[in-house]
Amino acid sequence: GESVGLHLPTLSVQEGDNSIINCAYSNSASDYFIWYKQESGKGPQFIIDIRSNMDKRQGQRVTVLLNKTVKHLSLQIAATQPGDSAVYFCAEKDNDMRFGAGTRLTVKP
Amino acid sequence: DGGITQSPKYLFRKEGQNVTLSCEQNLNHDAMYWYRQDPGQGLRLIYYSQIVNDFQKGDIAEGYSVSREKKESFPLTVTSAQKNPTAFYLCASSAGVRSSPLHFGNGTRLTVT
């Protein structure tokens, strides 16, 4: 079956640096994508979403980029803070929602 | 304060017993979902329901059952047929339209010994 996956399982950045988390998806019919943040022992928290008719969307300190040609999604976090340390998941939504394995982001002070 | 409530947060059961995990939402969402998460892994879909009295199997439905008698509630039963039931279970809901995000509860950690 088709799946959503991530390029890197872990990412370590210095506080204040920018972070980029990547995601590859394989279902070319997917038209809605979401990034979630999950802290230990909690449920995933919505960060930002993007529809397939867009290639970039910005939020507060976060930007999602969508490249449909290569089926690639990325999350950029500006001025990464210790509170950003968590596992980040990309997901694609059809009638249900499929998640990748996640990337653990660690922010070093 | 709208949201999704999962209870209990921690649940312990003996092998061979069925156990039901509760999920309630007051967001007036049509769709509800159950996911399983194992340590260091992503979320795998167990069941989902887009409307009351209807639900569909996800990728790993074997050994689980659900009901959707009310819009607000989507309980998950982990049966004795589930071979590896120990996991973190997450319930979610969404408005049901295609481009609407899922909102998650804070999960139930089930341990079966």
Coordinates of C-alpha atoms in Angstrom, one line a residue:
Chain A
G1 CA 0.0 0.0 0.0
E2 CA 1.0 3.6 -0.3
S3 CA 2.6 5.3 2.7
V4 CA 3.9 8.5 4.1
G5 CA 7.5 8.5 5.3
L6 CA 10.2 10.7 6.6
H7 CA 13.8 11.1 5.4
L8 CA 15.4 11.5 8.8
P9 CA 14.4 10.0 12.1
T10 CA 16.3 12.5 14.3
L11 CA 17.4 16.1 14.0
S12 CA 19.5 18.1 16.4
V13 CA 19.8 21.9 16.1
Q14 CA 21.2 24.7 18.1
E15 CA 18.7 27.1 19.8
G16 CA 18.1 30.0 17.5
D17 CA 18.9 28.2 14.3
N18 CA 16.3 27.3 11.7
S19 CA 15.1 23.7 11.5
I20 CA 14.0 21.8 8.4
I21 CA 12.1 18.6 8.7
N22 CA 11.4 16.6 5.5
C23 CA 8.7 14.2 4.5
A24 CA 8.1 12.0 1.4
Y25 CA 4.7 10.8 0.4
S26 CA 3.7 8.3 -2.2
N27 CA 0.0 8.7 -2.8
S28 CA -0.2 11.1 -5.7
A29 CA -3.9 11.5 -5.2
S30 CA -3.5 13.1 -1.7
D31 CA -4.6 16.6 -1.7
Y32 CA -4.3 17.7 1.9
F33 CA -1.3 17.6 4.1
I34 CA -0.7 18.4 7.8
W35 CA 2.2 18.7 10.1
Y36 CA 1.8 17.6 13.8
K37 CA 4.0 18.0 16.8
Q38 CA 3.9 15.4 19.5
E39 CA 5.4 15.8 23.0
S40 CA 6.1 12.9 25.2
G41 CA 3.0 11.2 26.6
K42 CA 0.6 13.5 24.7
G43 CA -1.5 13.4 21.6
P44 CA -0.3 15.1 18.4
Q45 CA -0.9 18.8 18.1
F46 CA -1.8 20.5 14.8
I47 CA 0.9 22.9 13.6
I48 CA 0.1 23.8 10.0
D49 CA -1.6 22.4 7.0
I50 CA -1.5 22.9 3.2
R51 CA -3.8 21.9 0.4
S52 CA -2.4 20.6 -2.9
N53 CA -3.3 23.7 -4.8
M54 CA -0.6 25.6 -2.9
D55 CA 3.1 25.1 -2.7
K56 CA 3.9 27.2 0.4
R57 CA 2.1 28.3 3.5
Q58 CA 3.4 30.3 6.4
G59 CA 2.3 30.4 10.0
Q60 CA 3.9 31.8 13.1
R61 CA 7.6 30.8 12.9
V62 CA 6.6 27.8 10.7
T63 CA 6.5 27.4 7.0
V64 CA 5.3 24.3 5.1
L65 CA 6.5 23.7 1.5
L66 CA 4.9 21.2 -0.8
N67 CA 6.5 19.9 -4.0
K68 CA 4.0 17.8 -5.8
T69 CA 6.4 16.9 -8.6
V70 CA 8.6 14.9 -6.3
K71 CA 5.9 14.3 -3.7
H72 CA 7.9 16.0 -1.0
L73 CA 6.7 18.0 2.0
S74 CA 8.9 20.0 4.4
L75 CA 8.4 21.9 7.6
Q76 CA 10.6 24.9 8.4
I77 CA 10.8 26.2 11.9
A78 CA 12.5 29.6 12.3
A79 CA 14.6 30.5 15.3
T80 CA 14.1 27.1 16.9
Q81 CA 13.5 27.2 20.7
P82 CA 13.8 24.5 23.4
G83 CA 10.1 24.2 23.5
D84 CA 10.1 23.0 19.9
S85 CA 11.8 19.8 21.0
A86 CA 9.3 17.0 20.1
V87 CA 8.5 14.5 17.5
Y88 CA 7.1 15.9 14.3
F89 CA 4.8 13.9 12.0
C90 CA 3.6 14.7 8.5
A91 CA 0.3 13.3 7.5
E92 CA -1.8 13.1 4.3
K93 CA -5.5 13.0 4.4
D94 CA -8.0 11.3 2.1
N95 CA -11.0 9.7 3.8
D96 CA -8.7 8.8 6.6
M97 CA -5.3 10.1 7.6
R98 CA -1.9 8.4 7.2
F99 CA 1.1 9.3 9.2
G100 CA 4.8 9.0 8.7
A101 CA 7.1 7.5 11.3
G102 CA 8.1 10.9 12.7
T103 CA 11.3 12.9 13.2
R104 CA 12.5 13.7 16.7
L105 CA 13.8 17.3 16.9
T106 CA 16.2 18.1 19.7
V107 CA 17.1 21.7 20.4
K108 CA 20.4 22.3 22.1
P109 CA 20.7 25.4 24.4
Chain B
D1 CA -13.7 24.2 26.6
G2 CA -14.0 22.1 23.5
G3 CA -11.9 19.0 23.0
I4 CA -11.4 15.3 23.0
T5 CA -11.3 13.4 26.2
Q6 CA -9.8 9.9 26.5
S7 CA -10.0 8.0 29.6
P8 CA -8.4 6.5 31.5
K9 CA -4.8 7.8 30.9
Y10 CA -3.3 4.5 32.0
L11 CA -5.0 1.1 31.9
F12 CA -3.7 -2.2 33.0
R13 CA -5.2 -5.6 32.1
K14 CA -4.4 -9.2 32.3
E15 CA -4.0 -11.2 29.1
G16 CA -7.2 -12.7 27.8
Q17 CA -9.5 -9.9 29.0
N18 CA -11.3 -7.5 26.8
V19 CA -10.9 -3.8 27.6
T20 CA -12.8 -0.8 26.4
L21 CA -11.1 2.6 25.9
S22 CA -13.3 5.7 26.1
C23 CA -13.2 8.6 23.7
E24 CA -15.6 11.6 23.9
Q25 CA -15.6 14.8 21.9
N26 CA -17.6 18.0 22.3
L27 CA -16.4 19.6 19.1
N28 CA -19.5 18.6 17.1
H29 CA -17.3 16.7 14.7
D30 CA -18.8 14.1 12.4
A31 CA -15.7 12.0 11.9
M32 CA -13.8 10.1 14.6
Y33 CA -10.7 7.9 14.5
W34 CA -8.6 5.5 16.5
Y35 CA -4.9 5.1 16.1
R36 CA -2.3 2.9 17.8
Q37 CA 1.2 4.1 18.5
D38 CA 4.1 1.9 19.5
P39 CA 7.3 3.3 21.0
G40 CA 9.4 5.3 18.6
Q41 CA 6.9 4.8 15.8
G42 CA 4.2 6.6 13.9
L43 CA 0.5 6.2 14.2
R44 CA -1.4 3.3 12.6
L45 CA -5.1 3.6 11.9
I46 CA -7.3 1.0 13.6
Y47 CA -10.8 2.2 12.8
Y48 CA -12.6 5.4 11.7
S49 CA -16.1 6.6 11.5
Q50 CA -17.4 9.4 9.3
I51 CA -21.0 9.3 10.6
V52 CA -23.0 7.9 13.4
N53 CA -23.8 4.2 13.1
D54 CA -21.1 3.7 10.5
F55 CA -17.4 2.9 10.7
Q56 CA -14.6 1.4 8.5
K57 CA -11.6 -0.7 9.3
G58 CA -8.2 0.9 9.1
D59 CA -4.9 -0.9 8.5
I60 CA -4.8 -2.9 11.7
A61 CA -8.4 -3.6 12.7
E62 CA -7.9 -7.2 13.6
G63 CA -8.5 -7.8 17.3
Y64 CA -10.3 -4.5 17.8
S65 CA -14.0 -3.5 17.7
V66 CA -15.7 -0.1 17.8
S67 CA -19.2 1.4 18.0
R68 CA -20.6 4.8 17.0
E69 CA -24.0 5.0 18.6
K70 CA -23.6 8.7 19.4
K71 CA -21.9 11.5 17.5
E72 CA -19.9 12.4 20.6
S73 CA -18.6 9.0 21.5
F74 CA -16.4 6.4 19.7
P75 CA -15.3 3.7 22.2
L76 CA -12.7 1.1 21.2
T77 CA -12.6 -2.4 22.5
V78 CA -9.4 -4.3 22.6
T79 CA -10.3 -7.9 22.5
S80 CA -8.4 -10.9 23.6
A81 CA -7.8 -11.7 20.0
Q82 CA -5.4 -8.8 19.7
K83 CA -2.0 -10.4 19.9
N84 CA 0.1 -7.4 21.0
P85 CA -2.3 -5.0 22.7
T86 CA 0.2 -3.1 24.8
A87 CA 0.5 0.3 23.1
F88 CA -0.5 4.0 23.3
Y89 CA -4.0 4.5 21.8
L90 CA -5.0 7.8 20.4
C91 CA -8.5 9.0 19.5
A92 CA -9.1 11.9 17.1
S93 CA -12.0 13.7 15.5
S94 CA -12.4 16.0 12.5
A95 CA -15.1 18.1 10.9
G96 CA -15.3 15.4 8.3
V97 CA -14.8 17.5 5.2
R98 CA -11.8 16.5 3.1
S99 CA -9.5 19.3 4.1
S100 CA -10.0 19.4 7.8
P101 CA -7.3 18.4 10.3
L102 CA -7.7 15.8 13.0
H103 CA -7.8 16.9 16.6
F104 CA -6.3 14.4 19.0
G105 CA -7.0 13.5 22.6
N106 CA -4.0 12.9 25.0
G107 CA -4.2 9.1 24.6
T108 CA -4.6 6.0 26.8
R109 CA -1.6 3.9 27.5
L110 CA -2.7 0.3 27.7
T111 CA -0.5 -2.3 29.3
V112 CA -1.5 -6.0 29.1
T113 CA 0.5 -8.6 31.1

